[in-house]
Coordinates of C-alpha atoms and ligand atoms in Angstrom, one line a residue:
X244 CA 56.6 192.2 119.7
X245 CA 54.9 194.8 121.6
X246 CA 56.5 198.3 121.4
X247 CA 56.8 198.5 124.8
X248 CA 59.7 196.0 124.6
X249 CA 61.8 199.2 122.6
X250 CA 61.2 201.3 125.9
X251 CA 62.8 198.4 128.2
X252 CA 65.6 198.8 125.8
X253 CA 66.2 202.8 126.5
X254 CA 66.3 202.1 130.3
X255 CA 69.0 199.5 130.4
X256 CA 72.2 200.1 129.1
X257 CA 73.1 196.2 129.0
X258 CA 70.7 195.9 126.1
X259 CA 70.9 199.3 124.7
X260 CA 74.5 198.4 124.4
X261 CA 74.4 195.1 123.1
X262 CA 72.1 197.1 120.7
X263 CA 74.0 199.4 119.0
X264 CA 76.7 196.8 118.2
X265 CA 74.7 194.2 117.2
X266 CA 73.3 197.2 114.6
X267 CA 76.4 197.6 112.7
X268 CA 76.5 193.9 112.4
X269 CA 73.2 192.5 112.0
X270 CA 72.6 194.3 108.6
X271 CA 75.2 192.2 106.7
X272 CA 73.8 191.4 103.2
X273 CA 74.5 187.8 101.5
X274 CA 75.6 187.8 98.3
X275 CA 75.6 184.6 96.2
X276 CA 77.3 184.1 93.1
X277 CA 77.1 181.4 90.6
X278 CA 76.3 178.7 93.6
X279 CA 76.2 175.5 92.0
X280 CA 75.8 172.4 94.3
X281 CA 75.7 168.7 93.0
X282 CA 75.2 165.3 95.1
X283 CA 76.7 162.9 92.6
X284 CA 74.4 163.2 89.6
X285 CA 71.7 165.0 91.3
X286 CA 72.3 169.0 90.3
X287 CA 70.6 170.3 93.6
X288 CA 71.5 174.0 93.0
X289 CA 72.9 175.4 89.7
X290 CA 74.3 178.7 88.8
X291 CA 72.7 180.9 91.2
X292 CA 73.5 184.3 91.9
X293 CA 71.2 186.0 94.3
X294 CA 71.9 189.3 96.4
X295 CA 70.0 189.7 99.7
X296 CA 70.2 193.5 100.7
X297 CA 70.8 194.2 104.2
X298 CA 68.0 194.2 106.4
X299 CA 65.7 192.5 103.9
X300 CA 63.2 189.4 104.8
X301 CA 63.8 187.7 101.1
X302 CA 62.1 184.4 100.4
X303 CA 62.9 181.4 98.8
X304 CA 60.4 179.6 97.2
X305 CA 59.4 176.8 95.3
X306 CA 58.3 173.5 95.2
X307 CA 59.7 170.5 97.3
X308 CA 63.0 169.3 96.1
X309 CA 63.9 172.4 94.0
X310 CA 67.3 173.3 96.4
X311 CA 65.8 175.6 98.9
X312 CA 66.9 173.5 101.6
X313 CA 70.3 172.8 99.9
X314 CA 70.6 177.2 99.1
X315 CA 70.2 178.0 102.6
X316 CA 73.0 175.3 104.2
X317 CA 75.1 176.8 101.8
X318 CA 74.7 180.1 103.5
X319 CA 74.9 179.2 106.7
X320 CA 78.4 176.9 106.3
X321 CA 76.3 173.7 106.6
X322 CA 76.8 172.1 102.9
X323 CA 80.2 173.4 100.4
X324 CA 79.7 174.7 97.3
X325 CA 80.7 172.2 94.4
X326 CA 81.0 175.8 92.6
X327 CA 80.9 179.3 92.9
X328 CA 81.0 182.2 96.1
X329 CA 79.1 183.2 98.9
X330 CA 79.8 186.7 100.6
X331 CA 78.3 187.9 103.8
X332 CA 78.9 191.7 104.7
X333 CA 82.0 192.5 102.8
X334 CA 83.6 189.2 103.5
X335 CA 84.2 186.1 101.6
X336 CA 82.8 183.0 103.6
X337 CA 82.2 180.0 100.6
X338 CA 84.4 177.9 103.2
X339 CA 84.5 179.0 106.2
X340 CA 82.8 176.9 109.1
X341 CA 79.4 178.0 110.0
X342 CA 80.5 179.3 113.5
X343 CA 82.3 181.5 111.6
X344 CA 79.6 183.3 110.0
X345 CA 77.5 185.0 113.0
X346 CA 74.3 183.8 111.5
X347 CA 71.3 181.7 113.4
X348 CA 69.3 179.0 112.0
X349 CA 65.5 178.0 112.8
X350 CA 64.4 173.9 111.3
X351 CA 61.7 172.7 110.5
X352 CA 61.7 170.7 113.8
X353 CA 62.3 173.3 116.6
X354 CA 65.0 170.9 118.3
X355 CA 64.7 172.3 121.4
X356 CA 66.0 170.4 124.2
X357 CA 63.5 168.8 126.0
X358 CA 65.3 168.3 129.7
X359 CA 66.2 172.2 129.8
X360 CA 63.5 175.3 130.5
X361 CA 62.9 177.3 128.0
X362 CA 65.1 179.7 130.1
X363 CA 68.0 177.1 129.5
X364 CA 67.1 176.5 125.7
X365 CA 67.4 180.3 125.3
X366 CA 70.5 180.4 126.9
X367 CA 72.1 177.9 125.1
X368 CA 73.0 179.7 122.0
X369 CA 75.0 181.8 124.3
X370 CA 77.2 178.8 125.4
X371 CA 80.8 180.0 124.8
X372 CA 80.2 183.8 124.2
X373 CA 82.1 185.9 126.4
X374 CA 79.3 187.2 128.4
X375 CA 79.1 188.3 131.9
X376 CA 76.0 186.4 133.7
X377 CA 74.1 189.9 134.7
X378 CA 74.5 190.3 130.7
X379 CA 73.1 186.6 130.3
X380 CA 70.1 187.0 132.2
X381 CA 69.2 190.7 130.3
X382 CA 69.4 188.8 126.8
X383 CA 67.4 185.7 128.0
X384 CA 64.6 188.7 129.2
X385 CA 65.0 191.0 126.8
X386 CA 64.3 187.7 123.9
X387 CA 61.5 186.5 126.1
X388 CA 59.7 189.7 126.5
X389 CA 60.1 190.3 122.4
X390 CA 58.7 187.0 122.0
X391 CA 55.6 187.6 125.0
X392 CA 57.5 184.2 126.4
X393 CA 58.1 185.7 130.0
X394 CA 55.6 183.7 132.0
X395 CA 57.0 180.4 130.4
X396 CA 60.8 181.0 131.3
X397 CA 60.9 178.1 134.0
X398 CA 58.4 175.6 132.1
X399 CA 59.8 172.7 130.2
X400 CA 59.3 171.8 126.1
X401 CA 57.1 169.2 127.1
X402 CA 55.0 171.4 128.8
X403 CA 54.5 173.9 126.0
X404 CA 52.2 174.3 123.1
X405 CA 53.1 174.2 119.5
X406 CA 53.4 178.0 118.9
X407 CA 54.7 178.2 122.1
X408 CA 57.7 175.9 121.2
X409 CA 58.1 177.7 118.3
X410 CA 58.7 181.3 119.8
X411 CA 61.4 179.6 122.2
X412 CA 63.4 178.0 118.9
X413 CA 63.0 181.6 117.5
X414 CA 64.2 182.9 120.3
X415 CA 67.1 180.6 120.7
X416 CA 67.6 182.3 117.0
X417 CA 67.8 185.9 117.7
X418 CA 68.9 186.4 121.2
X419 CA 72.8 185.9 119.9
X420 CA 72.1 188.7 117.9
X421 CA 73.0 187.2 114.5
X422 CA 74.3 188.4 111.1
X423 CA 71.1 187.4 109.8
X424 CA 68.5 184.7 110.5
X425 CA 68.5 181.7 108.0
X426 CA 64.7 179.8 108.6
X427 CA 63.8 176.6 106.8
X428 CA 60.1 176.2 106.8
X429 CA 60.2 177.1 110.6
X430 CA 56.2 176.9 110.6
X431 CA 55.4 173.8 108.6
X432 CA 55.0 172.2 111.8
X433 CA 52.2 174.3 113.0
X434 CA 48.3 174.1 112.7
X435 CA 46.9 176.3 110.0
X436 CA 45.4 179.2 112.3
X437 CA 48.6 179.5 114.2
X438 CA 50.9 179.6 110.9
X439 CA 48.9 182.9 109.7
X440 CA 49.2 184.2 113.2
X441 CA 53.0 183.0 113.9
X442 CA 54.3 184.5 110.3
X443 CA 52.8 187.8 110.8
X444 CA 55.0 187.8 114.5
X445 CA 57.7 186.4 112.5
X446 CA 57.7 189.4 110.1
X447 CA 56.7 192.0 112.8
X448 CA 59.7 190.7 114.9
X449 CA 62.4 191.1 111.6
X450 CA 61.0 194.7 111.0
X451 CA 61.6 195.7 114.5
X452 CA 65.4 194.0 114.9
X453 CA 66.0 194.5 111.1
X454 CA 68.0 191.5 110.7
X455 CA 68.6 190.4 107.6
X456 CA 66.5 187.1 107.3
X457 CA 66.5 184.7 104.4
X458 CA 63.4 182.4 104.6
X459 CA 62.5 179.2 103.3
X460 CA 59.1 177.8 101.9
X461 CA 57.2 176.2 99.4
X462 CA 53.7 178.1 100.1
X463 CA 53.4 180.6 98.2
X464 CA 50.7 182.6 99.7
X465 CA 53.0 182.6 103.3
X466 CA 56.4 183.9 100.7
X467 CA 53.4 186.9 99.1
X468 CA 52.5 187.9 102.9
X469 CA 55.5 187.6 104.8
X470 CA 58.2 189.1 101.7
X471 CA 60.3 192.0 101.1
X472 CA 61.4 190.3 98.0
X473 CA 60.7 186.3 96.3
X474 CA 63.0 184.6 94.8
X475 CA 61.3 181.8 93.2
X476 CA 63.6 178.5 92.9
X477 CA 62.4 175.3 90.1
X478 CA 64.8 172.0 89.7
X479 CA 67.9 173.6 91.1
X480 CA 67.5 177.1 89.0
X481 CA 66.0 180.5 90.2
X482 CA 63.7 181.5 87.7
X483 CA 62.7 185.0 89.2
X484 CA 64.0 187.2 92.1
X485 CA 61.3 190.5 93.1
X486 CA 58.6 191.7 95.4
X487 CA 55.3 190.2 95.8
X488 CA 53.1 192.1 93.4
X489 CA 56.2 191.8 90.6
X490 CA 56.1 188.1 90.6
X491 CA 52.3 188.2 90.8
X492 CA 51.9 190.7 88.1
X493 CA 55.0 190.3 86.1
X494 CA 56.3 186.6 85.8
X495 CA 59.1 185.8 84.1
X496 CA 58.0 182.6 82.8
X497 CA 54.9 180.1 82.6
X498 CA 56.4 177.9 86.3
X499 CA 56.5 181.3 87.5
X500 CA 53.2 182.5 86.4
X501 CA 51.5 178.9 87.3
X502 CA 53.1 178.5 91.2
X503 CA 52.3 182.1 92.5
X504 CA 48.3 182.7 93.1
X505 CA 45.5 180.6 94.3
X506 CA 44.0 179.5 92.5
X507 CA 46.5 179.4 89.7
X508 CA 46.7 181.5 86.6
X509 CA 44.8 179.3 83.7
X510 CA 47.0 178.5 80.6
X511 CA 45.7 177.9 77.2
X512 CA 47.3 177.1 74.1
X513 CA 47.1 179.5 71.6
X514 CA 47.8 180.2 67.6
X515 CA 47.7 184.4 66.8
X516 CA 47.3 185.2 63.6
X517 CA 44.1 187.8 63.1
X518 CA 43.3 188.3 66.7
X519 CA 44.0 185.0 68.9
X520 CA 42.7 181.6 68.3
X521 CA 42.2 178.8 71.3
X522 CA 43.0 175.5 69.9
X523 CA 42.4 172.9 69.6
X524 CA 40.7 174.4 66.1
X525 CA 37.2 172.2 67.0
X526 CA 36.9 174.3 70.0
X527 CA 38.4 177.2 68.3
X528 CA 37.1 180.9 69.7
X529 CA 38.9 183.8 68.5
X530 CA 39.3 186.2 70.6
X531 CA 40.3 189.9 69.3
X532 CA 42.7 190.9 70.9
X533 CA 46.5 191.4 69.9
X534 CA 49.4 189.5 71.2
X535 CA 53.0 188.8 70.0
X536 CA 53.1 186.8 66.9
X537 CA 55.3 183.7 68.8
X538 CA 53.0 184.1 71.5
X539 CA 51.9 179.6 72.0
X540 CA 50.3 180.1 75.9
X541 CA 47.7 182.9 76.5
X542 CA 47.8 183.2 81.2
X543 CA 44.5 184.5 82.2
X544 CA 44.3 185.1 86.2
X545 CA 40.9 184.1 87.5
X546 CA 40.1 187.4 88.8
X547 CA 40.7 188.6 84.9
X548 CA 37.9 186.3 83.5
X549 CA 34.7 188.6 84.0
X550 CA 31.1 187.3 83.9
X551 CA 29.2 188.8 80.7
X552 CA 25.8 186.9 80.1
X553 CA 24.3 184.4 82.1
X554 CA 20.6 182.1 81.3
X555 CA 19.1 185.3 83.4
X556 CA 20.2 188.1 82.2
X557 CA 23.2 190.3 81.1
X558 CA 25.4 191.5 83.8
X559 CA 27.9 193.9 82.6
X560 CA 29.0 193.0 86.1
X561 CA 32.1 193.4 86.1
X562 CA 34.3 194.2 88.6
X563 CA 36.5 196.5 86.3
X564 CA 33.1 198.1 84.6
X565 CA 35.5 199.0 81.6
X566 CA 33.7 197.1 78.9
X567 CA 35.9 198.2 76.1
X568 CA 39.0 196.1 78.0
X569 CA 37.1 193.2 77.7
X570 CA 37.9 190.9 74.7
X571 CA 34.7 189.3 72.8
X572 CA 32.0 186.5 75.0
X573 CA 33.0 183.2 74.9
X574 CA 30.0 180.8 76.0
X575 CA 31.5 178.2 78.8
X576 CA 29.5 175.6 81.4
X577 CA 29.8 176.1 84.4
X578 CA 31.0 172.7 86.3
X579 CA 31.4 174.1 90.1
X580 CA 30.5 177.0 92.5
X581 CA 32.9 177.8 95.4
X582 CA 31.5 180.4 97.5
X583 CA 34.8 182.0 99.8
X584 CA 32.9 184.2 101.8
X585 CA 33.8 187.4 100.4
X586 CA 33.5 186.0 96.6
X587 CA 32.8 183.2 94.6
X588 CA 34.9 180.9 92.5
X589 CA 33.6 179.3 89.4
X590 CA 34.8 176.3 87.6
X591 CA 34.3 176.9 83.6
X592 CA 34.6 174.6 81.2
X593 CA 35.1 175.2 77.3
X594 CA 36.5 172.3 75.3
X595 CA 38.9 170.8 76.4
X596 CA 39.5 173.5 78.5
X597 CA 38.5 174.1 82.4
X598 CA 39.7 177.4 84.3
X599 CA 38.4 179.6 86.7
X600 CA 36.8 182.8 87.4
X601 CA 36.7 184.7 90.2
X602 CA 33.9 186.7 91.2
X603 CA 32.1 189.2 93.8
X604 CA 28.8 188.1 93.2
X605 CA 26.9 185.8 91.8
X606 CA 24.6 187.1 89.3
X607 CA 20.8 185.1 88.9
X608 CA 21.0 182.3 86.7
X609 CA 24.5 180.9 87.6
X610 CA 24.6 177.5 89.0
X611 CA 26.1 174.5 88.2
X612 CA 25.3 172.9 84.9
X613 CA 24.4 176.6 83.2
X614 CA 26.2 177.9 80.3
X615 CA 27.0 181.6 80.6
X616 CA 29.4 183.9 78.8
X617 CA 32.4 185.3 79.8
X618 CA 35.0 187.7 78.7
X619 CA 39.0 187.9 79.6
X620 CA 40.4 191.6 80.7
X621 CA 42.7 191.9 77.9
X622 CA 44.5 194.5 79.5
X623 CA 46.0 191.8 81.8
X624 CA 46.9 189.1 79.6
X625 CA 49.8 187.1 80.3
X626 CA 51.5 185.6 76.9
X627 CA 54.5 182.7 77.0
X628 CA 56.5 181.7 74.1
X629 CA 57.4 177.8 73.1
X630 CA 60.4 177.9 76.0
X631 CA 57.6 179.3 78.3
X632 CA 59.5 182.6 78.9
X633 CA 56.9 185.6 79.4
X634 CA 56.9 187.7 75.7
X635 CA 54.1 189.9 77.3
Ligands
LIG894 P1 63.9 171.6 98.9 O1 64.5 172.2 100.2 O2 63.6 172.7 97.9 O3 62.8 170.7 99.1 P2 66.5 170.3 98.8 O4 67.5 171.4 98.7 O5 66.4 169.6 100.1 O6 65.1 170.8 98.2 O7 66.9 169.2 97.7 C1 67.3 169.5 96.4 C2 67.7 168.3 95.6 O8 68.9 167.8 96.2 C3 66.7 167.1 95.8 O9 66.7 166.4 94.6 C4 67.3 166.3 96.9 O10 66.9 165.0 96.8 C5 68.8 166.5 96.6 N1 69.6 166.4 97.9 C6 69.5 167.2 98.9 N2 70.4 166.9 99.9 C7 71.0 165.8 99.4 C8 72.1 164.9 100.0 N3 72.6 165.2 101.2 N4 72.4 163.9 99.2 C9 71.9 163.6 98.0 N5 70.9 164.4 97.4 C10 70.5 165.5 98.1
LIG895 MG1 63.7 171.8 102.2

């Protein structure tokens, strides 16, 4: 993880060699086509077709149950395909056994075995490969110096910390020198503070091997910061595949829009006829704006709703000064202030209607129990039809 650990590389040719052929190899792309999976009644993946480009740390993402799980033990030769093909490199693999298919798998649980040293867990993987024992040992340093695990080589599991434990079962993953790495929620086991710090080694650790790496969670903020590419996953169907800032700024679809961003894009239903009405019509506001005619959701990100007026004063304080984006003030209470250090959160309510604003300061007057007005940016407006699919 240190760039020093490239330099140890130059100087011995064990590694340097193991190296170059693991380069040609360790790029392969996975292509899925038309993956369907079913447990009896229960559809667990349906019609998928996904490409992950060689060398790319893709995501997949979505909430509990949706077939992340189920996607990723198709790739890896753990779980057959009622339906469709799976291609690694430029090879078919739907049925082949997963020994076949040179990739490594991290759990959830790190499964490490608790009688060896960590120097015998990463050895393991090794097991049956042809390899001399000078080789072994220059692998099981080369992993542990990538992972800054060297001091711990001769300690046991049980001696090690969480993180710690971690690195070795990632380790165990990438010192075979796989096709690509297939990770199932390999942090969810970890304290917050060391899951920021251990996915930001995770993905420092992928850029330098390149290894095509297909990742599994259901937190979106660690698929946004970790991602070359998302591909967002509901009830067994992908509903969008693209960076981070596409799926943040261009969803597909109302889950889409909804599950990426914290906190969440705020949805309210909508009739457009001259400019755009909020119903229900009791609380109706119309806001002049234009959106497609079948437009029945208006998204509004909380960092698009911009403070206008408050008890104290007018604050044309917005963030994007650009008044003429803004559409007309809509008077709303505020119920809660979250203060986040850097900015403020503010829970609105209108109606039926509560959503959020986010904020950089907090302009005199606002507190809890004050009515202020507010304005959405209609230059980022986010407009779903009756299906839900985005129409703007
Ligand atoms: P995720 O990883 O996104 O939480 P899974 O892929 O584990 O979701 O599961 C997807 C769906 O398939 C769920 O409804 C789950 O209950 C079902 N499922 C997964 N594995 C099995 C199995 N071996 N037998 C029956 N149903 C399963
Ligand atoms: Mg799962």
């Amino acid at each position: 993880m240190s760039s020093e650990t490239t330099e140890i590389d130059d100087e011995s040719p064990t590694a340097a060699e193991t190296d170059r052929s693991a380069v040609e190899t360790k790029r392969a792309g996975i292509s899925l086509s038309n993956i369907e999976k079913s447990y009896g009644d229960v559809l667990a993946v349906e019609d998928l077709s996904l490409d992950v480009e060689p060398g790319e740390f893709l995501v997949l993402l979505g909430p509990s149950g949706c077939g992340k799980s189920t996607t990723l033990r198709m790739i890896a030769g753990l779980e057959t395909p009622t339906d469709g093909r799976i291609d690694i490199g430029d090879e078919e693999v739907t049925r082949t056994l997963p020994q076949e298919r040179g990739l490594s798998m991290v759990f959830q649980s790190y499964a490490l075995y608790p009688h060896k040293t960590v120097r015998g867990n990463l050895e393991f993987p090794l097991g049956k490969m042809d390899v001399s024992d000078e080789e072994r040992d220059a692998k099981v340093e080369h992993t542990a110096e990538l992972l800054e695990i060297e001091d711990l080589l001769d300690k046991k599991p049980g001696q090690l910390s969480g993180g710690q434990r971690q690195r070795v079962a990632v380790g165990r993953t990438i010192i075979r020198e796989p096709r690509a790495f297939l990770m199932d929620e390999p942090l969810s086991n970890l304290d917050a503070q060391l899951r920021v710090r251990t996915r930001f080694e995770i993905r420092e650790l992928q850029q330098e091997l390149g290894t095509t790496t297909v990742y599994v969670t259901h937190d979106q903020e660690e698929a946004m910061s970790v991602a070359d590419r998302i591909a967002v996953m509901n009830d067994g169907e992908l509903q969008q595949v693209g960076t981070p800032e596409e799926i943040y700024k261009t969803p597909t679809n109302e889950f889409v829009a909804g599950f990426i961003g914290n906190p969440p894009m705020c949805f309210f239903d909508v009739s457009v006829g001259e400019g755009v009405e909020l119903l229900p019509n009791g609380e109706s506001v119309r806001l002049d704006t234009t959106l497609p005619a079948d437009t029945e959701t208006l998204g509004v990100r909380p960092e698009d709703v911009h403070l206008l007026r408050t008890p104290a004063a007018d604050v044309a304080n917005v963030s994007r000064p650009d008044l003429d984006d803004l559409t007309n003030a809509m008077t709303c209470a505020v119920r809660v202030i979250e203060p986040l250090g850097n900015a403020y959160e503010l829970e609105l309510a209108r109606g039926e209607y509560t959503f959020t604003a986010r904020v950089r300061a907090l302009p005199e007057g606002v507190s809890p129990g004050a009515d202020v007005e507010v304005a959405f940016d209609r230059t980022e407006l986010h407009a779903f039809d009756a299906t839900g699919e985005a129409i703007r």
